[in-house]
Each structure stands twice: as structure tokens, then as C-alpha cells.
Short mmCIF file of C-alpha atoms and ligand atoms in Angstrom, two decimals:
data_model
loop_
_atom_site.label_atom_id
_atom_site.label_comp_id
_atom_site.label_asym_id
_atom_site.label_seq_id
_atom_site.Cartn_x
_atom_site.Cartn_y
_atom_site.Cartn_z
CA MET A 7 -35.44 -256.46 29.80
CA TYR A 8 -34.12 -256.41 26.27
CA ASN A 9 -32.22 -253.47 25.14
CA SER A 10 -32.48 -251.82 28.59
CA ASN A 11 -29.41 -249.83 27.93
CA LYS A 12 -31.34 -247.96 25.16
CA VAL A 13 -34.88 -248.05 26.43
CA ILE A 14 -34.07 -246.55 29.98
CA PRO A 15 -32.07 -243.65 28.84
CA GLY A 16 -34.64 -243.27 26.09
CA ILE A 17 -37.40 -243.02 28.71
CA ILE A 18 -35.26 -240.52 30.71
CA ILE A 19 -34.75 -238.16 27.73
CA PHE A 20 -38.44 -238.47 26.85
CA VAL A 21 -39.48 -237.50 30.23
CA LEU A 22 -36.84 -234.58 30.32
CA ILE A 23 -38.09 -233.29 26.93
CA VAL A 24 -41.79 -233.44 27.99
CA THR A 25 -41.34 -231.61 31.34
CA PHE A 26 -38.93 -229.13 29.82
CA PRO A 27 -41.34 -226.22 30.05
CA ILE A 28 -41.63 -226.94 33.90
CA TRP A 29 -37.73 -227.14 34.36
CA LEU A 30 -37.29 -224.03 32.39
CA ASN A 31 -39.77 -221.97 34.37
CA HIS A 32 -39.00 -223.42 37.64
CA GLY A 33 -38.38 -220.94 40.47
CA LYS A 34 -39.44 -218.18 38.22
CA ALA A 35 -42.61 -216.56 39.91
CA VAL A 36 -44.59 -214.65 37.15
CA SER A 37 -46.19 -211.67 38.94
CA ALA A 38 -49.83 -211.35 38.67
CA PRO A 39 -51.00 -208.43 36.39
CA LYS A 40 -51.80 -205.13 38.06
CA PRO A 41 -54.30 -203.24 36.16
CA ILE A 42 -54.62 -199.67 36.95
CA LEU A 43 -58.01 -199.16 38.67
CA PRO A 44 -59.80 -195.89 38.97
CA GLU A 45 -60.95 -194.65 42.27
CA GLY A 46 -64.24 -195.67 43.82
CA ARG A 47 -66.48 -198.51 43.28
CA CYS A 48 -67.18 -199.98 39.78
CA VAL A 49 -70.93 -200.91 38.91
CA GLU A 50 -70.57 -203.81 41.04
CA SER A 51 -67.99 -205.04 43.61
CA LYS A 52 -64.42 -205.53 42.53
CA GLU A 53 -64.68 -209.31 43.34
CA PHE A 54 -67.93 -209.56 41.31
CA MET A 55 -66.53 -207.69 38.22
CA ARG A 56 -63.43 -209.70 38.37
CA ALA A 57 -65.30 -212.89 38.02
CA ASN A 58 -68.22 -211.79 36.04
CA HIS A 59 -67.33 -208.75 33.90
CA MET A 60 -67.66 -210.73 30.74
CA GLN A 61 -71.17 -212.09 31.40
CA LEU A 62 -72.30 -208.59 32.63
CA LEU A 63 -70.86 -207.00 29.44
CA LYS A 64 -72.60 -209.52 27.29
CA GLU A 65 -75.92 -209.12 29.10
CA TRP A 66 -75.54 -205.31 28.80
CA ARG A 67 -74.77 -205.50 25.06
CA VAL A 68 -77.85 -207.67 24.35
CA LEU A 69 -80.18 -205.73 26.67
CA ALA A 70 -79.04 -202.15 25.51
CA ILE A 71 -78.96 -202.94 21.73
CA ARG A 72 -81.79 -205.32 21.42
CA GLU A 73 -84.24 -204.18 24.20
CA GLY A 74 -83.37 -200.51 24.36
CA MET A 75 -82.57 -200.93 28.11
CA ARG A 76 -79.77 -198.41 28.50
CA ILE A 77 -79.91 -197.80 32.18
CA TYR A 78 -78.46 -200.35 34.63
CA THR A 79 -79.41 -200.36 38.26
CA SER A 80 -76.74 -202.12 40.29
CA SER A 81 -77.06 -204.14 43.48
CA ASP A 82 -76.59 -201.10 45.60
CA GLY A 83 -79.12 -199.18 43.66
CA SER A 84 -76.88 -196.88 41.74
CA ARG A 85 -77.80 -196.18 38.05
CA PHE A 86 -75.27 -196.29 35.18
CA TRP A 87 -75.51 -195.55 31.48
CA ILE A 88 -74.80 -198.94 29.76
CA GLY A 89 -72.05 -198.59 27.06
CA LEU A 90 -68.49 -199.71 26.53
CA GLN A 91 -67.17 -196.45 25.00
CA ASN A 92 -69.82 -194.33 26.77
CA GLY A 93 -70.02 -196.26 30.11
CA CYS A 94 -66.94 -198.42 31.20
CA MET A 95 -64.31 -196.37 29.51
CA LYS A 96 -65.47 -193.09 31.00
CA CYS A 97 -63.81 -194.23 34.26
CA HIS A 98 -61.29 -196.67 32.76
CA HIS A 99 -59.64 -194.14 30.88
CA ASN A 100 -56.93 -196.46 29.35
CA LYS A 101 -57.46 -199.78 27.75
CA GLN A 102 -53.65 -200.66 27.75
CA GLN A 103 -53.39 -200.07 31.40
CA PHE A 104 -56.60 -201.77 32.24
CA CYS A 105 -58.18 -204.32 29.85
CA ASP A 106 -54.94 -205.40 28.26
CA LYS A 107 -53.10 -205.99 31.53
CA CYS A 108 -55.02 -209.08 32.40
CA HIS A 109 -56.08 -210.18 28.95
CA ASP A 110 -52.49 -210.28 27.72
CA PHE A 111 -51.51 -212.08 30.79
CA ALA A 112 -54.29 -214.68 30.35
CA SER A 113 -53.72 -214.69 26.65
CA VAL A 114 -57.46 -214.00 25.80
CA LYS A 115 -58.22 -211.83 22.85
CA PRO A 116 -61.56 -210.36 23.20
CA TYR A 117 -62.66 -208.70 19.93
CA CYS A 118 -64.40 -205.63 21.42
CA TRP A 119 -61.90 -203.35 20.10
CA ASN A 120 -62.21 -204.42 16.35
CA CYS A 121 -65.13 -201.92 16.43
CA HIS A 122 -65.22 -200.09 19.70
CA ILE A 123 -62.74 -197.24 20.02
CA PRO A 124 -60.42 -197.28 23.16
CA PRO A 125 -60.06 -193.71 24.83
CA GLU A 126 -56.47 -193.31 24.06
CA THR A 127 -56.86 -193.68 20.32
CA LYS A 128 -56.27 -190.35 18.87
CA GLU A 129 -56.45 -191.45 15.04
CA PHE A 130 -56.43 -194.63 13.25
CA GLY A 131 -53.44 -195.92 11.32
CA THR A 132 -53.14 -196.07 7.59
CA ALA A 133 -54.24 -199.05 5.64
CA LYS A 134 -51.81 -201.81 5.28
CA ALA A 135 -51.01 -202.56 1.66
CA THR A 136 -52.66 -206.03 1.97
CA ARG A 137 -53.16 -208.27 -0.89
CA LEU A 138 -56.87 -207.71 -0.73
CA LEU A 139 -56.54 -203.97 -0.95
CA LYS A 140 -54.39 -204.45 -4.10
CA LEU A 141 -56.82 -207.04 -5.46
CA PHE A 142 -59.75 -204.48 -5.15
CA ARG A 143 -57.26 -201.66 -6.22
CA ILE A 144 -58.01 -199.46 -3.38
CA PRO A 145 -55.31 -196.87 -2.87
CA VAL A 146 -53.55 -197.11 0.42
CA ASP A 147 -51.86 -193.70 0.78
CA LEU A 148 -55.18 -191.93 1.37
CA ARG A 149 -53.75 -189.51 3.79
CA GLU A 150 -50.88 -187.93 1.82
CA GLY A 151 -52.89 -185.72 -0.62
CA ALA A 152 -54.40 -188.58 -2.49
CA LYS A 153 -57.59 -187.76 -0.66
CA PRO A 154 -59.62 -184.48 -0.96
CA LYS A 155 -60.41 -182.94 2.28
CA HIS A 156 -63.48 -183.77 4.26
CA GLY A 157 -66.23 -181.99 2.78
CA GLU A 158 -64.71 -181.23 -0.64
CA HIS A 159 -65.12 -184.94 -1.52
CA GLY A 160 -68.02 -185.35 -3.98
CA GLY A 161 -68.19 -189.03 -3.30
CA HIS A 162 -71.26 -189.33 -1.22
CA GLY A 163 -72.86 -186.25 -2.41
CA GLU A 164 -72.27 -186.84 -6.12
CA ILE A 165 -75.13 -188.27 -8.18
CA ASP A 166 -74.26 -191.76 -8.56
CA LYS A 167 -74.50 -192.41 -12.30
CA GLY A 168 -74.08 -196.08 -11.70
CA GLY A 169 -77.39 -196.35 -9.84
CA GLU A 170 -77.59 -198.33 -6.62
CA HIS A 171 -75.57 -201.43 -5.95
CA MET B 5 -75.77 -241.98 65.02
CA LYS B 6 -79.42 -241.98 65.85
CA ARG B 7 -81.98 -241.36 63.12
CA ARG B 8 -83.23 -238.48 64.75
CA LYS B 9 -79.79 -236.75 65.21
CA PHE B 10 -78.96 -237.53 61.46
CA LEU B 11 -82.19 -235.93 60.06
CA LYS B 12 -81.36 -232.84 62.20
CA LEU B 13 -77.85 -232.72 60.88
CA ALA B 14 -78.92 -233.22 57.39
CA GLY B 15 -81.60 -230.48 57.77
CA ILE B 16 -79.14 -227.93 59.18
CA SER B 17 -76.55 -228.62 56.44
CA ALA B 18 -79.22 -228.29 53.74
CA ALA B 19 -80.36 -225.13 55.18
CA VAL B 20 -76.64 -223.82 55.11
CA ALA B 21 -76.05 -225.08 51.73
CA GLY B 22 -79.20 -223.52 50.45
CA GLY B 23 -79.11 -220.34 52.20
CA VAL B 24 -75.60 -219.25 51.95
CA PRO B 25 -75.26 -219.05 48.13
CA SER B 26 -78.44 -217.20 47.79
CA PHE B 27 -77.25 -214.83 50.35
CA LEU B 28 -73.91 -214.35 48.55
CA LEU B 29 -75.80 -213.88 45.23
CA ARG B 30 -78.08 -211.14 46.63
CA GLU B 31 -75.93 -208.76 44.48
CA VAL B 32 -77.13 -210.51 41.44
CA LYS B 33 -80.87 -210.49 42.16
CA ALA B 34 -81.11 -206.82 42.78
CA ARG B 35 -79.77 -205.85 39.40
CA SER B 36 -82.26 -204.37 37.00
CA TYR B 37 -82.53 -202.73 33.48
CA THR B 38 -84.64 -199.64 32.47
CA PRO B 39 -84.80 -197.72 29.23
CA PRO B 40 -83.23 -194.27 29.38
CA PRO B 41 -85.46 -191.69 30.97
CA GLY B 42 -85.28 -188.79 28.70
CA ALA B 43 -85.52 -190.71 25.43
CA LEU B 44 -87.67 -189.71 22.41
CA THR B 45 -90.09 -192.57 21.70
CA ALA B 46 -92.61 -193.18 18.99
CA ARG B 47 -94.86 -196.04 17.83
CA ARG B 48 -93.40 -195.83 14.39
CA TRP B 49 -90.69 -193.40 13.59
CA GLY B 50 -90.74 -191.98 10.02
CA MET B 51 -89.21 -189.21 7.97
CA ALA B 52 -90.51 -186.78 5.49
CA ILE B 53 -87.95 -185.19 3.17
CA ASP B 54 -89.10 -181.91 1.76
CA MET B 55 -87.24 -182.25 -1.76
CA LYS B 56 -88.53 -178.76 -2.88
CA LYS B 57 -86.72 -177.20 -0.16
CA CYS B 58 -83.62 -179.49 -0.52
CA TRP B 59 -83.37 -178.77 -4.31
CA GLU B 60 -83.11 -175.03 -3.48
CA HIS B 61 -79.67 -175.76 -2.29
CA PRO B 62 -78.10 -178.20 -4.67
CA GLU B 63 -74.54 -177.73 -3.13
CA CYS B 64 -75.79 -178.58 0.49
CA ASN B 65 -74.50 -181.89 1.85
CA ASP B 66 -74.93 -181.09 5.51
CA CYS B 67 -77.07 -184.06 6.39
CA ILE B 68 -74.71 -186.46 4.75
CA LYS B 69 -71.62 -185.08 6.30
CA ALA B 70 -73.23 -184.94 9.74
CA CYS B 71 -74.28 -188.49 9.72
CA HIS B 72 -71.15 -189.90 8.33
CA ALA B 73 -69.12 -187.95 10.90
CA ALA B 74 -71.30 -189.09 13.80
CA HIS B 75 -71.30 -192.78 12.88
CA ASN B 76 -67.77 -193.09 11.67
CA VAL B 77 -68.73 -193.95 8.32
CA PRO B 78 -65.45 -194.30 6.24
CA GLU B 79 -64.79 -192.62 2.95
CA ILE B 80 -63.48 -195.31 0.58
CA PRO B 81 -62.66 -193.77 -2.72
CA GLU B 82 -63.29 -196.97 -4.69
CA LYS B 83 -67.07 -196.63 -5.66
CA LYS B 84 -67.82 -200.38 -5.33
CA LYS B 85 -66.46 -200.59 -1.85
CA GLU B 86 -67.91 -197.29 -0.52
CA ILE B 87 -69.88 -197.19 2.68
CA LYS B 88 -72.97 -194.98 2.77
CA TRP B 89 -75.78 -194.47 5.22
CA ILE B 90 -77.48 -191.49 3.62
CA TRP B 91 -76.55 -190.38 0.12
CA LYS B 92 -77.96 -188.67 -3.00
CA ASP B 93 -79.04 -190.12 -6.25
CA GLU B 94 -81.06 -188.87 -9.20
CA PHE B 95 -84.72 -189.43 -9.85
CA GLU B 96 -84.45 -191.93 -12.62
CA HIS B 97 -82.56 -194.33 -10.27
CA VAL B 98 -84.52 -193.58 -7.30
CA PHE B 99 -87.88 -194.05 -8.80
CA PRO B 100 -87.18 -196.34 -11.88
CA GLU B 101 -90.81 -197.53 -11.92
CA GLN B 102 -92.22 -194.18 -12.73
CA PRO B 103 -91.63 -193.62 -16.54
CA ASN B 104 -93.37 -190.86 -18.01
CA GLU B 105 -92.70 -190.58 -21.74
CA PHE B 106 -93.57 -186.95 -22.20
CA ASN B 107 -93.37 -185.30 -18.76
CA ASN B 108 -90.21 -186.22 -17.14
CA ILE B 109 -88.83 -182.76 -17.25
CA VAL B 110 -90.00 -181.61 -13.82
CA PHE B 111 -87.91 -184.29 -12.00
CA GLU B 112 -85.38 -185.07 -14.73
CA HIS B 113 -81.92 -185.76 -12.94
CA LYS B 114 -83.13 -184.26 -9.73
CA PRO B 115 -81.20 -185.47 -6.77
CA PHE B 116 -83.05 -187.33 -3.82
CA ILE B 117 -81.80 -188.03 -0.50
CA LEU B 118 -81.66 -191.61 0.26
CA LEU B 119 -81.37 -193.74 3.30
CA CYS B 120 -82.81 -196.88 4.85
CA ASN B 121 -86.50 -196.67 4.51
CA HIS B 122 -86.99 -198.46 7.91
CA CYS B 123 -89.72 -200.52 6.01
CA LYS B 124 -92.79 -201.57 8.03
CA HIS B 125 -92.33 -204.92 6.37
CA PRO B 126 -88.56 -204.98 6.01
CA PRO B 127 -87.42 -208.04 3.79
CA CYS B 128 -83.78 -207.60 5.10
CA VAL B 129 -85.15 -208.58 8.55
CA ARG B 130 -86.90 -211.72 7.27
CA VAL B 131 -83.73 -213.03 5.63
CA CYS B 132 -81.13 -212.27 8.29
CA PRO B 133 -80.01 -215.82 9.65
CA THR B 134 -78.65 -214.44 12.97
CA LYS B 135 -81.27 -211.65 13.73
CA ALA B 136 -78.39 -209.28 13.50
CA THR B 137 -81.00 -207.20 11.70
CA PHE B 138 -84.28 -206.88 13.49
CA LYS B 139 -87.16 -204.62 13.89
CA ARG B 140 -87.64 -202.62 17.04
CA GLU B 141 -91.19 -201.85 18.34
CA ASP B 142 -90.86 -198.24 17.41
CA GLY B 143 -90.43 -199.09 13.69
CA ILE B 144 -86.67 -198.78 13.58
CA VAL B 145 -84.90 -201.42 11.57
CA MET B 146 -82.03 -202.01 13.89
CA MET B 147 -78.78 -203.83 13.38
CA ASP B 148 -76.82 -205.59 16.30
CA PHE B 149 -73.34 -205.31 14.54
CA HIS B 150 -72.17 -207.83 17.25
CA ARG B 151 -74.09 -210.46 15.61
CA CYS B 152 -73.58 -209.88 11.76
CA ILE B 153 -71.68 -212.63 10.15
CA GLY B 154 -71.54 -210.81 6.91
CA CYS B 155 -73.59 -213.22 4.92
CA ARG B 156 -74.96 -210.18 2.96
CA PHE B 157 -78.48 -211.88 2.61
CA CYS B 158 -79.96 -208.74 3.68
CA MET B 159 -78.11 -206.74 0.88
CA ALA B 160 -79.63 -209.07 -1.64
CA ALA B 161 -83.14 -208.73 0.05
CA CYS B 162 -83.19 -204.90 0.35
CA PRO B 163 -84.74 -203.40 -2.81
CA PHE B 164 -83.39 -200.08 -2.08
CA GLY B 165 -79.64 -200.47 -1.99
CA ALA B 166 -79.49 -199.09 1.63
CA ARG B 167 -76.90 -201.47 2.84
CA SER B 168 -73.12 -201.32 2.49
CA PHE B 169 -70.76 -204.13 3.07
CA ASN B 170 -67.14 -203.62 4.65
CA TRP B 171 -64.99 -205.26 2.06
CA VAL B 172 -61.98 -203.93 3.84
CA ASP B 173 -61.07 -202.68 7.32
CA PRO B 174 -62.76 -199.30 7.29
CA ARG B 175 -60.72 -197.47 10.02
CA PRO B 176 -57.89 -196.29 7.83
CA TYR B 177 -60.50 -194.43 5.77
CA ILE B 178 -61.94 -192.53 8.54
CA GLN B 179 -60.30 -189.23 8.94
CA GLU B 180 -61.96 -187.79 12.17
CA PHE B 181 -63.75 -190.14 14.31
CA ASN B 182 -66.70 -189.77 16.81
CA PRO B 183 -65.30 -191.39 19.99
CA GLU B 184 -68.70 -191.97 21.18
CA PHE B 185 -69.78 -194.32 18.45
CA PRO B 186 -67.85 -197.53 17.43
CA THR B 187 -66.51 -198.30 13.98
CA ARG B 188 -67.32 -201.52 12.06
CA MET B 189 -65.05 -204.03 11.06
CA LYS B 190 -64.20 -205.97 7.83
CA GLY B 191 -66.93 -208.40 6.96
CA VAL B 192 -69.95 -206.58 8.50
CA VAL B 193 -72.88 -204.88 6.83
CA GLU B 194 -74.01 -201.42 7.97
CA LYS B 195 -76.76 -198.97 7.20
CA CYS B 196 -78.62 -196.03 8.74
CA LEU B 197 -80.09 -196.85 12.08
CA PHE B 198 -82.31 -193.73 12.57
CA CYS B 199 -79.90 -192.54 15.21
CA TYR B 200 -81.06 -194.70 17.83
CA GLU B 201 -78.20 -193.65 20.02
CA ARG B 202 -79.38 -190.09 19.68
CA LEU B 203 -83.09 -190.76 20.20
CA GLU B 204 -82.07 -192.49 23.46
CA LYS B 205 -80.53 -189.30 24.65
CA GLY B 206 -83.46 -187.24 23.80
CA GLN B 207 -81.84 -185.89 20.55
CA LEU B 208 -83.18 -185.90 16.86
CA PRO B 209 -81.11 -187.79 14.21
CA ALA B 210 -78.07 -186.10 13.22
CA CYS B 211 -79.29 -185.43 9.61
CA VAL B 212 -82.44 -183.81 10.93
CA GLU B 213 -80.51 -181.66 13.31
CA ALA B 214 -77.85 -180.69 10.59
CA CYS B 215 -80.31 -179.44 7.93
CA LYS B 216 -80.31 -175.89 8.39
CA HIS B 217 -83.15 -175.53 5.69
CA LYS B 218 -85.38 -177.80 7.79
CA ALA B 219 -86.08 -180.19 4.85
CA LEU B 220 -85.97 -183.18 7.05
CA ILE B 221 -88.87 -183.73 9.24
CA PHE B 222 -88.73 -186.63 11.63
CA GLY B 223 -91.51 -187.97 13.91
CA ASP B 224 -94.09 -190.50 14.79
CA LEU B 225 -96.07 -191.63 11.83
CA GLU B 226 -98.72 -193.04 14.09
CA ASP B 227 -99.36 -189.93 16.28
CA GLU B 228 -102.01 -187.96 14.44
CA ASN B 229 -100.69 -184.79 16.01
CA SER B 230 -97.13 -185.06 15.20
CA GLU B 231 -95.64 -182.57 12.63
CA ILE B 232 -94.73 -185.26 10.11
CA SER B 233 -98.45 -186.74 10.19
CA ARG B 234 -99.73 -183.22 9.69
CA ILE B 235 -97.54 -182.61 6.72
CA LEU B 236 -98.21 -185.99 5.17
CA LYS B 237 -101.78 -185.09 5.14
CA GLU B 238 -101.50 -181.79 3.43
CA ARG B 239 -98.82 -182.32 0.86
CA PHE B 240 -98.27 -184.79 -1.88
CA SER B 241 -95.46 -187.39 -1.05
CA ILE B 242 -94.18 -190.44 -2.65
CA ARG B 243 -92.39 -193.39 -1.41
CA ARG B 244 -89.81 -195.50 -3.08
CA LYS B 245 -90.93 -198.72 -4.76
CA ALA B 246 -94.24 -198.82 -2.76
CA GLU B 247 -95.54 -201.51 -5.04
CA LEU B 248 -93.13 -203.96 -3.47
CA GLY B 249 -95.17 -203.77 -0.20
CA THR B 250 -92.23 -203.05 2.08
CA GLU B 251 -94.16 -200.09 3.28
CA PRO B 252 -91.31 -197.53 3.58
CA SER B 253 -91.21 -194.92 6.48
CA ILE B 254 -89.46 -192.40 4.28
CA PHE B 255 -91.61 -190.09 2.37
CA TYR B 256 -90.55 -187.66 -0.27
CA LEU B 257 -92.55 -184.33 -0.33
CA ILE B 258 -92.44 -183.31 -4.04
CA GLY B 259 -95.65 -181.24 -4.32
S1 SF4 C 312 -84.71 -200.01 3.11
FE1 SF4 C 312 -83.80 -201.89 2.78
S2 SF4 C 312 -82.38 -202.04 4.67
FE2 SF4 C 312 -83.94 -200.49 5.15
S3 SF4 C 312 -85.61 -201.60 6.15
FE3 SF4 C 312 -86.23 -201.45 3.95
S4 SF4 C 312 -85.30 -203.46 3.30
FE4 SF4 C 312 -84.35 -203.04 5.21
S1 SF4 C 313 -75.14 -209.61 6.46
FE1 SF4 C 313 -75.40 -209.51 8.73
S2 SF4 C 313 -77.15 -208.37 8.96
FE2 SF4 C 313 -77.14 -208.96 6.72
S3 SF4 C 313 -78.28 -210.90 6.75
FE3 SF4 C 313 -76.19 -211.47 7.02
S4 SF4 C 313 -76.01 -211.55 9.44
FE4 SF4 C 313 -77.89 -210.40 8.97
#
């Protein structure tokens, strides 16, 4: 082989670099996530929920919102109120200790919580001074006196001279 | 292997392969969905707003406060970015098609309570490309926020300005939230949903419950014996932009 003194070390270095992550993590067992589970049975068996909760939640969402089917009768005949905030999270009191444990581990980012409010939330953070906010000239420090108290604010009640938008 | 034996074996394995999964999946088959038992139902929900009663209390904003608190509606100070489900506006803006050269004094600058009309023929539903906005069988023009892509076709289609768009993340602008209802996120349209989540639990809409002067009458327009049908038969009412043919389900009692 021509240039074998360069090609062979080159191949070896290449293989080493490509398999670097394997070497690095070799022998380090990453422990499985341990979400904190409430007592008792979920709407279905643990095994079923573990494998199918995403499909079940999607089915719930569609049937509850679009068909008005709010009550779920599970395989063992128990009935449940369908809902994330008003259903699931009434037992799973803590999103961080439950949902996030596995989702972080598996690096999945469901967007449920963009709108739904986890039970541990006590208040929402202040707005970040994003470019968009500046662009629209929306004040950020609403909380420090810049904003009248709930109720005194005339915004919604006031007659809108500008007409409807 | 003899033919007979082979067929037997094949038969047994087919039975096992077919039988076991269906046995395991029995859990799935028994599942079922039903509507909530104590829900308020109607053939066509509607609302009559007794403006005469409302005008006696010009300072009162209880319906607006109750609705916006119940549904985590943010208070964004910038007018152009504000979100509203129920609000007030003056006669000239609400009924622009009713000019009366000499006799506008009675209603001049009078405030009206505005919200989504839950139109019988809702243009917002026709234009929504994702069916995020749809019409329920009980007349409620419903939104499935999960599906809204924020195209704002519905806002262009609605002749009543009943819809608001979330230009920014609304959460920082919500002071106290209702933990039983979600918020919305940036890029989603929202509006009044006739408190479907309360009807489901057997409760009247938040605004109706909050009005201590009983100016909001909520009920089934297609039930002859309902309070709202009776009132609409007895008193003079107007609807917004009726000439457009969207058939609003909100009636303003002004006589
Ligand atoms: S008032 Fe506007 S948003 Fe409400 S149903 Fe009619 S068209 Fe749609
Ligand atoms: S903004 Fe949302 S609700 Fe409105 S038309 Fe588009 S997808 Fe439908």
C-alpha cells in the first residue's frame, strides 16, 4: 500500500475520534430516571401508562375538547374526569418530580406546559426584555408599580375610542 | 413432517399468535368516553344582555373581571396588543350601521358589553384552516387552542372584533391565575368560549354568575320555555351587524 505509514494511523485516529463518545462514557452506567409516583393505580396500569400515556393524552385532548367527552371509563370500569390540570395533576402533584424526570432523561420536550399550568407554579415570572417587546414598546416592569392594581385598571372596561381592531 | 401434522401446528400457532395479543389488549377495548353527567346542555346557547339594567351601573365591570380572572386573560397595557374576551365599547362603534341623523341622543356614547357572538353561521369557522375554531352542536363556537397555528384568518373573518392574538407570551401579564384553566401561548388566537368548561360542570358562565344586577341572561334559544326565549319574545332587542347574516346569538335588550 502506498503511504501506509500515513494512511493506517489516519484510519486509527479517525476510528478513535468517531467512537470517542463510546470511550468517554464507557463503564459509566446512567441510572434510569425515578419519577415520584403517587399511591394507587393510575387510570390504567403502570405498564400501559408508561408505554401509551402520550397516545392516551392526545385521545383525551381531542375527545374532551372536540366531542365534549369529559369522562373516561378505564379498563377496570373506574371513571375519571379528563383533563391535564384538573385530571392528571390532581394526583401527580409535581411536574418536576414526575413528568420532567423521564422527559429530561429522554430529552423530549412536550409543549403541554406552554399553556397548561403545573401545580407547583405559584406565579408567573416577569416578562423578559426581548427584542420583540421593545419593538412593540411593551413595558416590561409591569409588577413594580407600573401597573395599576387589578380592578382599578380601566383598560378593559374603558370605552375604546379607537373602535374595535 | 407430514402434511396433517404441519397443518395442525400451523393452526395452533395461528391461534396463539392471534389470541394472545387480543387478550393482552383487552385493557384497550374496554375503555370508553362519555359526556359529564351534570352538564348544562342546550340546542343553541345564547345570551341576552339587558343594557338598560347595565347602564344603571356604569362603574360596574364585574362580568369582565370575572371572565378574565377565570380564563387567565392577561392585562397587556399596550392597547394594540391587548387580549379581551368580554369588554365594553360605545354605541357608535358597536352599531355603526345605525346612523340616525336626528335621534341619536338616547344611545349616544352608551357603553355596550361585547363578546363573541357565537354566530349561527360563523365566518371564523369557515376560514380556519386547521379546524382549531369549530362549531359545537350546542351552538358554541369553540376553539381548540392545541390546534391554532396563529394564521389569524379568523380575526380577519370575524366582523365583530371578537378575537385577540397573542403577540407576546401572555403569562407575565397575568397577575393572579386560575389554576384550573390553562393560559395561552404566544402566537395563538383566543376569544370567549361561552364558558364550556363551566357548563360541563353544571355552572353558568362566569360573567352571568358575576353580574349581581342580573343583566346577563344565558340560556337555550331553541327552547321555547327558557327564560331567554321568553324575554326575547317580550322585549325589543337588537343584534350586532345582523345584516351580515352571521346570526349572532347575543341579543341586546334596549327597550
Ligand atoms: S363573533 Fe366573530 S369570533 Fe364569534 S362566532 Fe361570530 S365570527 Fe366567530
Ligand atoms: S388563527 Fe388559529 S383559530 Fe384562527 S383561523 Fe388560524 S388556526 Fe384557526
